[in-house]
Coordinates of C-alpha atoms and ligand atoms in Angstrom, one line a residue:
X1 CA 0.0 0.0 0.0
X2 CA 1.8 3.1 -1.3
X3 CA 0.1 5.6 1.0
X4 CA 1.8 3.9 4.0
X5 CA 5.3 4.2 2.6
X6 CA 6.1 7.6 4.2
X7 CA 4.4 6.8 7.5
X8 CA 6.4 8.5 10.4
X9 CA 7.4 6.7 13.6
X10 CA 6.5 3.3 12.3
X11 CA 7.6 -0.1 10.9
X12 CA 5.5 -1.1 8.0
X13 CA 5.2 -4.7 6.8
X14 CA 3.9 -5.4 3.3
X15 CA 5.4 -8.7 2.2
X16 CA 2.7 -11.4 2.0
X17 CA 4.9 -14.0 3.6
X18 CA 5.6 -11.7 6.6
X19 CA 1.8 -11.0 6.9
X20 CA 1.0 -14.7 7.4
X21 CA 1.4 -14.7 11.3
X22 CA -1.1 -11.9 11.6
X23 CA -4.0 -14.0 10.1
X24 CA -4.3 -16.0 13.3
X25 CA -4.7 -15.6 17.1
X26 CA -5.5 -18.4 19.6
X27 CA -9.0 -18.9 18.4
X28 CA -10.1 -21.3 15.7
X29 CA -10.7 -18.4 13.2
X30 CA -8.5 -17.3 10.4
X31 CA -8.4 -13.6 9.1
X32 CA -8.1 -12.3 5.6
X33 CA -4.7 -11.0 4.4
X34 CA -4.4 -7.3 5.5
X35 CA -3.3 -4.5 3.3
X36 CA -0.3 -4.1 5.6
X37 CA 0.8 -4.4 9.2
X38 CA 2.0 -1.3 10.9
X39 CA 4.0 -1.2 14.2
X40 CA 3.7 2.3 15.5
X41 CA 6.6 3.8 17.6
X42 CA 5.0 7.1 18.4
X43 CA 1.9 9.3 18.2
X44 CA 2.7 10.7 14.7
X45 CA 2.2 7.3 13.2
X46 CA -1.2 6.9 14.8
X47 CA -2.3 10.4 13.8
X48 CA -1.4 9.7 10.1
X49 CA -2.9 6.2 10.2
X50 CA -6.2 7.6 11.4
X51 CA -6.1 10.3 8.7
X52 CA -5.3 7.8 5.9
X53 CA -7.9 5.3 7.2
X54 CA -10.6 8.0 6.8
X55 CA -9.5 9.3 3.4
X56 CA -8.6 6.0 1.8
X57 CA -11.5 4.1 3.4
X58 CA -9.7 1.2 5.2
X59 CA -10.2 -0.3 8.6
X60 CA -7.7 -0.4 11.5
X61 CA -7.4 -3.7 13.4
X62 CA -5.6 -3.5 16.8
X63 CA -3.2 -6.3 17.8
X64 CA -1.3 -7.1 21.0
X65 CA 0.5 -10.4 21.3
X66 CA -2.1 -12.3 19.3
X67 CA -3.1 -14.6 22.2
X68 CA -6.8 -13.6 22.0
X69 CA -9.4 -16.4 21.9
X70 CA -12.2 -14.8 19.9
X71 CA -10.6 -13.5 16.7
X72 CA -10.8 -9.9 17.8
X73 CA -7.4 -9.0 16.3
X74 CA -7.9 -10.8 13.0
X75 CA -7.9 -8.7 9.8
X76 CA -11.2 -8.2 8.0
X77 CA -11.6 -7.0 4.4
X78 CA -9.6 -3.9 3.5
X79 CA -7.9 -3.5 6.8
X80 CA -4.5 -2.5 8.2
X81 CA -3.3 -4.3 11.3
X82 CA -2.0 -2.0 14.0
X83 CA 0.5 -4.1 16.0
X84 CA 1.3 -2.4 19.3
X85 CA 4.3 -4.5 20.2
X86 CA 6.7 -1.6 19.6
X87 CA 4.7 1.1 21.3
X88 CA 7.1 2.9 23.6
X89 CA 6.9 3.4 27.3
X90 CA 8.0 2.1 30.7
X91 CA 6.3 0.3 33.5
X92 CA 6.2 2.7 36.5
X93 CA 5.0 1.6 39.9
X94 CA 3.8 4.2 42.5
X95 CA 3.6 2.5 45.9
X96 CA 2.2 5.7 47.4
X97 CA -0.7 5.7 45.0
X98 CA -1.0 1.9 44.9
X99 CA -0.9 2.0 41.1
X100 CA 1.2 1.3 38.1
X101 CA 1.3 2.8 34.7
X102 CA 2.4 0.9 31.6
X103 CA 2.2 1.0 27.8
X104 CA -0.1 -1.4 25.9
X105 CA 3.0 -3.2 24.6
X106 CA 4.1 -4.2 28.1
X107 CA 4.1 -8.0 28.5
X108 CA 1.5 -8.8 31.3
X109 CA 4.3 -11.0 32.9
X110 CA 6.4 -7.9 33.3
X111 CA 3.5 -5.8 34.7
X112 CA 2.8 -8.4 37.3
X113 CA 6.5 -8.7 38.1
X114 CA 7.0 -5.0 38.5
X115 CA 4.2 -4.9 41.1
X116 CA 5.5 -7.9 42.9
X117 CA 9.0 -6.4 43.1
X118 CA 7.4 -3.7 45.3
X119 CA 5.4 -6.2 47.4
X120 CA 2.3 -5.3 45.4
X121 CA -0.2 -7.4 43.5
X122 CA -1.9 -7.0 40.1
X123 CA -4.4 -9.9 40.1
X124 CA -5.6 -10.4 36.5
X125 CA -4.1 -13.7 35.4
X126 CA -5.4 -15.0 32.1
X127 CA -3.8 -18.3 31.3
X128 CA -1.8 -16.6 28.6
X129 CA -0.2 -14.3 31.2
X130 CA 3.3 -15.3 30.3
X131 CA 2.9 -14.4 26.7
X132 CA 0.1 -11.8 26.3
X133 CA 0.5 -8.1 26.2
X134 CA -1.2 -5.7 28.6
X135 CA -3.1 -3.9 25.8
X136 CA -4.8 -7.1 24.7
X137 CA -5.9 -7.9 28.2
X138 CA -7.4 -4.4 28.5
X139 CA -9.1 -4.5 25.1
X140 CA -10.6 -7.9 25.8
X141 CA -11.2 -7.5 29.6
X142 CA -9.3 -10.7 30.2
X143 CA -10.2 -13.0 33.1
X144 CA -8.3 -16.0 34.6
X145 CA -8.4 -18.2 37.7
X146 CA -8.0 -15.3 40.1
X147 CA -11.1 -13.6 38.8
X148 CA -13.0 -15.9 41.2
X149 CA -11.9 -13.6 44.1
X150 CA -10.4 -10.5 42.4
X151 CA -12.7 -9.9 39.4
X152 CA -11.8 -9.2 35.8
X153 CA -9.2 -6.8 34.3
X154 CA -11.8 -4.0 34.2
X155 CA -11.9 -4.0 38.0
X156 CA -8.2 -3.0 38.1
X157 CA -8.2 -0.1 35.7
X158 CA -8.0 3.4 37.0
X159 CA -7.3 5.2 33.7
X160 CA -6.7 4.4 30.1
X161 CA -4.9 6.3 27.3
X162 CA -6.9 5.9 24.1
X163 CA -6.4 6.8 20.5
X164 CA -9.7 8.3 19.3
X165 CA -11.0 9.1 15.9
X166 CA -9.5 12.6 15.9
X167 CA -6.1 10.9 15.7
X168 CA -5.0 12.0 19.2
X169 CA -4.4 10.1 22.4
X170 CA -6.8 11.0 25.3
X171 CA -6.7 9.9 28.9
X172 CA -9.9 8.8 30.7
X173 CA -9.6 8.4 34.5
X174 CA -7.0 9.4 37.1
X175 CA -4.6 7.5 39.3
X176 CA -7.0 7.2 42.2
X177 CA -9.9 4.8 43.0
X178 CA -12.0 7.8 43.8
X179 CA -13.0 9.7 40.7
X180 CA -16.7 10.5 40.2
X181 CA -16.9 13.4 37.9
X182 CA -19.5 11.8 35.7
X183 CA -19.8 8.3 34.4
X184 CA -16.5 6.3 34.1
X185 CA -15.9 6.5 30.4
X186 CA -12.6 4.6 30.8
X187 CA -14.7 1.5 31.3
X188 CA -16.2 1.9 27.9
X189 CA -12.9 0.9 26.3
X190 CA -12.2 -2.1 28.5
X191 CA -13.5 -5.2 26.8
X192 CA -14.6 -3.1 23.8
X193 CA -12.2 -5.0 21.6
X194 CA -11.1 -1.7 20.0
X195 CA -14.6 -0.7 18.8
X196 CA -14.4 2.9 20.0
X197 CA -10.7 3.6 19.9
X198 CA -7.3 1.8 20.7
X199 CA -5.8 1.6 24.1
X200 CA -2.2 2.6 24.1
X201 CA -1.5 2.6 27.8
X202 CA -3.2 2.4 31.2
X203 CA -2.9 3.1 34.9
X204 CA -3.8 0.1 37.0
X205 CA -4.8 -0.4 40.6
X206 CA -2.6 -2.5 42.9
X207 CA -3.0 -4.1 46.3
X208 CA -0.6 -5.6 48.8
X209 CA 0.8 -8.9 47.6
X210 CA -0.9 -11.9 49.4
X211 CA 1.8 -13.6 51.5
X212 CA 0.1 -16.9 52.1
X213 CA -1.3 -19.5 49.7
X214 CA -3.0 -22.8 50.5
X215 CA -3.4 -24.8 47.3
X216 CA -5.5 -28.0 47.3
X217 CA -6.0 -30.8 44.9
X218 CA -9.5 -32.1 45.5
X219 CA -10.2 -35.4 43.6
X220 CA -13.8 -36.6 43.6
X221 CA -15.4 -40.0 42.7
X222 CA -18.6 -38.4 41.5
X223 CA -17.8 -35.3 39.7
X224 CA -21.3 -33.9 40.2
X225 CA -20.4 -33.5 43.8
X226 CA -18.2 -30.6 42.9
X227 CA -21.0 -28.5 41.4
X228 CA -22.5 -27.3 44.7
X229 CA -19.1 -26.6 46.3
X230 CA -18.4 -23.1 44.9
X231 CA -21.8 -21.9 46.4
X232 CA -21.3 -23.7 49.7
X233 CA -17.8 -22.3 50.2
X234 CA -19.0 -18.7 49.6
X235 CA -22.0 -19.3 51.8
X236 CA -19.7 -20.3 54.6
X237 CA -17.3 -17.3 54.3
X238 CA -14.6 -19.0 52.2
X239 CA -13.7 -17.1 49.1
X240 CA -11.2 -19.0 47.1
X241 CA -8.7 -17.0 45.1
X242 CA -9.1 -19.7 42.5
X243 CA -11.4 -22.7 42.0
X244 CA -10.7 -24.6 38.9
X245 CA -11.9 -28.0 37.7
X246 CA -11.4 -30.8 35.1
X247 CA -14.4 -33.0 34.2
X248 CA -13.7 -36.8 33.9
X249 CA -13.0 -36.7 30.1
X250 CA -10.5 -33.8 30.3
X251 CA -8.8 -35.4 33.3
X252 CA -8.5 -38.7 31.5
X253 CA -6.9 -37.0 28.5
X254 CA -4.4 -35.2 30.7
X255 CA -3.6 -38.4 32.6
X256 CA -3.1 -40.5 29.5
X257 CA -1.3 -38.0 27.2
X258 CA -0.2 -35.1 29.3
X259 CA 3.2 -34.2 30.8
X260 CA 4.7 -36.2 33.6
X261 CA 3.1 -34.1 36.4
X262 CA -0.4 -34.6 34.8
X263 CA 0.0 -38.4 34.8
X264 CA -0.1 -38.5 38.6
X265 CA -3.3 -36.5 38.9
X266 CA -5.8 -38.3 41.2
X267 CA -9.6 -38.7 41.0
X268 CA -12.5 -39.3 38.6
X269 CA -12.7 -35.5 38.3
X270 CA -10.5 -33.0 40.0
X271 CA -10.7 -29.5 41.4
X272 CA -7.9 -27.1 42.2
X273 CA -8.7 -24.8 45.1
X274 CA -6.5 -21.9 46.3
X275 CA -7.0 -19.6 49.2
X276 CA -4.7 -16.6 49.8
X277 CA -6.3 -15.0 52.9
X278 CA -4.0 -13.9 55.7
X279 CA -4.2 -16.9 58.0
X280 CA -5.2 -19.4 55.3
X281 CA -2.1 -21.5 55.9
X282 CA -3.1 -21.9 59.6
X283 CA -4.3 -25.2 61.0
X284 CA -7.5 -23.6 62.2
X285 CA -8.3 -22.4 58.7
X286 CA -7.7 -25.8 57.2
X287 CA -9.7 -27.5 59.8
X288 CA -12.7 -25.3 59.0
X289 CA -12.3 -26.2 55.3
X290 CA -12.1 -29.9 56.1
X291 CA -15.3 -29.7 58.1
X292 CA -17.0 -28.0 55.3
X293 CA -15.8 -30.6 52.7
X294 CA -16.8 -33.5 55.0
X295 CA -16.5 -36.9 53.2
X296 CA -15.4 -35.1 50.0
X297 CA -12.0 -34.3 51.7
X298 CA -11.0 -38.0 51.4
X299 CA -8.1 -38.0 49.0
X300 CA -7.4 -34.3 49.4
X301 CA -3.8 -33.3 48.6
X302 CA -2.2 -30.1 50.0
X303 CA 0.7 -28.5 48.2
X304 CA 3.3 -28.4 50.8
X305 CA 5.7 -26.0 49.2
X306 CA 5.9 -23.4 46.4
X307 CA 7.4 -26.0 44.0
X308 CA 4.4 -28.3 44.4
X309 CA 2.0 -25.4 44.1
X310 CA 3.7 -24.3 40.8
X311 CA 3.5 -27.9 39.5
X312 CA -0.2 -28.0 40.1
X313 CA -0.7 -24.7 38.3
X314 CA 1.6 -25.7 35.4
X315 CA -0.8 -28.5 34.6
X316 CA -3.8 -26.3 34.7
X317 CA -2.1 -23.6 32.7
X318 CA -1.1 -25.9 29.9
X319 CA -4.5 -27.6 29.5
X320 CA -5.8 -25.3 26.7
X321 CA -2.7 -25.7 24.6
X322 CA -2.5 -29.4 25.3
X323 CA -6.1 -30.0 24.2
X324 CA -5.5 -27.9 21.1
X325 CA -2.4 -30.0 20.2
X326 CA -4.4 -33.2 20.6
X327 CA -7.5 -31.9 18.8
X328 CA -6.3 -29.1 16.5
X329 CA -9.8 -28.4 15.1
X330 CA -11.6 -28.2 18.4
X331 CA -13.8 -25.2 19.3
X332 CA -13.5 -23.9 22.8
X333 CA -16.1 -21.7 24.5
X334 CA -16.2 -19.7 27.7
X335 CA -19.8 -19.5 28.8
X336 CA -20.8 -18.3 32.3
X337 CA -23.7 -19.3 34.5
X338 CA -24.2 -18.0 38.1
X339 CA -22.5 -20.3 40.6
X340 CA -25.9 -21.2 42.0
X341 CA -27.0 -22.7 38.7
X342 CA -24.0 -24.9 37.8
X343 CA -25.9 -28.1 38.4
X344 CA -28.8 -27.0 36.1
X345 CA -26.3 -26.1 33.4
X346 CA -24.7 -29.5 33.3
X347 CA -28.1 -31.2 33.4
X348 CA -29.1 -29.0 30.5
X349 CA -25.9 -29.8 28.6
X350 CA -26.6 -33.5 29.1
X351 CA -30.1 -33.1 27.7
X352 CA -28.8 -31.3 24.7
X353 CA -26.6 -34.3 23.9
X354 CA -23.9 -31.9 23.2
X355 CA -20.6 -33.8 22.6
X356 CA -18.6 -31.6 24.9
X357 CA -15.8 -31.9 27.5
X358 CA -15.5 -29.2 30.1
X359 CA -12.9 -27.7 32.4
X360 CA -12.3 -24.2 33.7
X361 CA -13.2 -21.7 36.3
X362 CA -15.9 -23.5 38.3
X363 CA -15.6 -21.1 41.2
X364 CA -17.1 -18.2 39.2
X365 CA -19.2 -20.3 36.9
X366 CA -17.0 -19.6 33.8
X367 CA -16.7 -22.9 32.0
X368 CA -14.6 -23.9 29.0
X369 CA -16.9 -26.1 27.1
X370 CA -14.8 -27.8 24.4
X371 CA -16.2 -29.4 21.3
X372 CA -13.2 -31.6 20.4
X373 CA -14.7 -33.0 17.2
X374 CA -15.8 -29.6 15.9
X375 CA -13.5 -30.0 12.8
X376 CA -15.3 -33.1 11.7
X377 CA -18.8 -31.9 12.5
X378 CA -21.0 -30.6 9.6
X379 CA -20.9 -26.8 9.9
X380 CA -24.6 -26.3 10.2
X381 CA -24.8 -28.9 13.0
X382 CA -21.8 -27.3 14.8
X383 CA -23.5 -23.9 14.6
X384 CA -26.7 -25.5 16.1
X385 CA -24.7 -27.1 18.9
X386 CA -23.0 -23.8 19.8
X387 CA -26.2 -21.8 19.7
X388 CA -27.9 -24.4 21.9
X389 CA -25.0 -24.1 24.3
X390 CA -25.1 -20.3 24.4
X391 CA -28.9 -20.3 24.8
X392 CA -28.6 -22.7 27.7
X393 CA -26.2 -20.3 29.5
X394 CA -28.2 -17.2 28.7
X395 CA -31.5 -18.8 29.8
X396 CA -29.9 -19.7 33.2
X397 CA -29.0 -16.0 33.7
X398 CA -25.5 -16.4 32.3
X399 CA -23.8 -15.2 29.1
X400 CA -22.0 -16.6 26.0
X401 CA -18.6 -15.2 27.0
X402 CA -17.1 -14.8 30.4
X403 CA -13.6 -13.8 29.5
X404 CA -12.6 -14.3 25.9
X405 CA -14.9 -11.7 24.4
X406 CA -17.0 -11.7 21.2
X407 CA -14.5 -10.7 18.4
X408 CA -15.3 -12.5 15.1
X409 CA -15.9 -15.9 16.6
X410 CA -19.1 -15.1 18.6
X411 CA -20.4 -12.1 16.7
X412 CA -23.3 -13.8 15.1
X413 CA -24.4 -15.5 18.3
X414 CA -24.0 -12.2 20.2
X415 CA -26.2 -10.4 17.7
X416 CA -28.8 -13.2 17.7
X417 CA -29.0 -13.6 21.5
X418 CA -28.0 -10.2 22.8
X419 CA -30.7 -7.8 24.2
X420 CA -31.7 -5.7 21.1
X421 CA -31.7 -2.5 23.2
X422 CA -28.2 -3.2 24.3
X423 CA -27.0 -3.9 20.8
X424 CA -28.7 -0.7 19.5
X425 CA -27.0 1.3 22.3
X426 CA -23.6 -0.2 21.3
X427 CA -24.2 0.7 17.7
X428 CA -25.2 4.3 18.7
X429 CA -22.1 4.6 20.7
X430 CA -20.0 3.3 17.9
X431 CA -21.6 5.8 15.5
X432 CA -20.9 8.6 17.9
X433 CA -17.3 7.7 18.6
X434 CA -16.2 6.3 15.3
X435 CA -18.5 7.9 12.6
X436 CA -16.2 6.7 9.8
X437 CA -16.1 3.2 11.1
X438 CA -12.3 2.9 11.0
X439 CA -11.8 1.1 14.4
X440 CA -11.9 -2.7 14.2
X441 CA -14.8 -2.9 11.7
X442 CA -16.8 -6.1 11.5
X443 CA -16.1 -7.2 15.1
X444 CA -18.6 -7.6 18.0
X445 CA -21.6 -5.7 16.5
Ligands
2HG1 C1 -8.0 -21.1 30.1 O1 -8.7 -20.9 31.1 C2 -8.0 -20.2 29.0 O2 -7.2 -22.1 30.1 C3 -8.2 -20.9 27.7 O3 -9.1 -19.2 29.2 C4 -9.4 -21.7 27.6 O4 -8.8 -22.6 25.5 C5 -9.7 -22.5 26.3 O5 -10.8 -23.0 26.2
ZN2 ZN1 -10.1 -19.4 31.1

């Protein structure tokens, strides 16, 4: 694309072989070849890109590290990918303000480490946390196991710096939790998947680092027994910092074909519970938990040191990649139902006869329902299976996506099942903030 040749403060990629990696993310979708990929190094590049997008009529598709699970960063017809990996800026921690500022390009791993180096904690922990970029986690409102106690990425954002359709970067929010001069427009951009503008940096809220962790492996004989446990724990004053599970099919796969540490996993089904309260490593705390678990506690294993804890988490963290390697054409969803309706959800899934295996964030009702045979399923049937699954979650007071977002992968389902008033409001906002339709066209709505 000749117009991009003189773009200031940017690296521009045109060669079709170099564009190849930008057609994919971690979803099952594939994008169309973009006109080019631009890696901006400064505001002049963004200003000029916005101007050109408007005058030449192409779309701008934001990209972080490409670890998204819904196709949000995949190129659509006549688009330029804006890859933020070279966007400049440092990670700066302010212990006084309990906050941290960082550019969109900062690896989430480094953001979390910078907080930790000061004894502070940034909780969002999507399973891609070692490879994803902060900007992507903000644009998709990433979740993760710790969301069970600490909430989503959006709950940790104080301010965002956003490229708007005037070509300039504007800051929404301040570095304090108390800011109430009108509605929090910063939140509009978190989880928006770049619909209204592109996030180039943010100020994040921190808390003191938890110093104690009790990590439990809870094997069960009848996996249905796990389904009431998230609600019972909360009802009894125990809020796990993570409550993950594997259904019997996923556990069997891990045990039969997974890494060494997975081969020793116990149980018919398995939960991983973690508590990080002050005092959670005390005997009294554990006794209370054992009381609550009753006969379920038989077979319980407690990680006795940090190495064991990390081994347990390593197995959980690799599950998605492992299943994808075993079943390259699988489709993986991330529906949510309220904790109190988990049992009804699985009964419903059974009734649907949906050929799914499930694992994920049981503690907050966010389940990774995987259709392993999706690649060999007739497309119309697959679509029906997915719609039935989404409808089941929605009818139980849940939603079709708990953490991965809508992107390209769930756009049609979102439009079909979403509240029409909400979709209309989103479209009105899009029109107001991006009247030329240059920001991530063809995604979400
Ligand atoms: C996880 O929790 C990730 O492991 C990925 O959200 C889930 O691939 C998936 O289905
Ligand atoms: Zn997940």
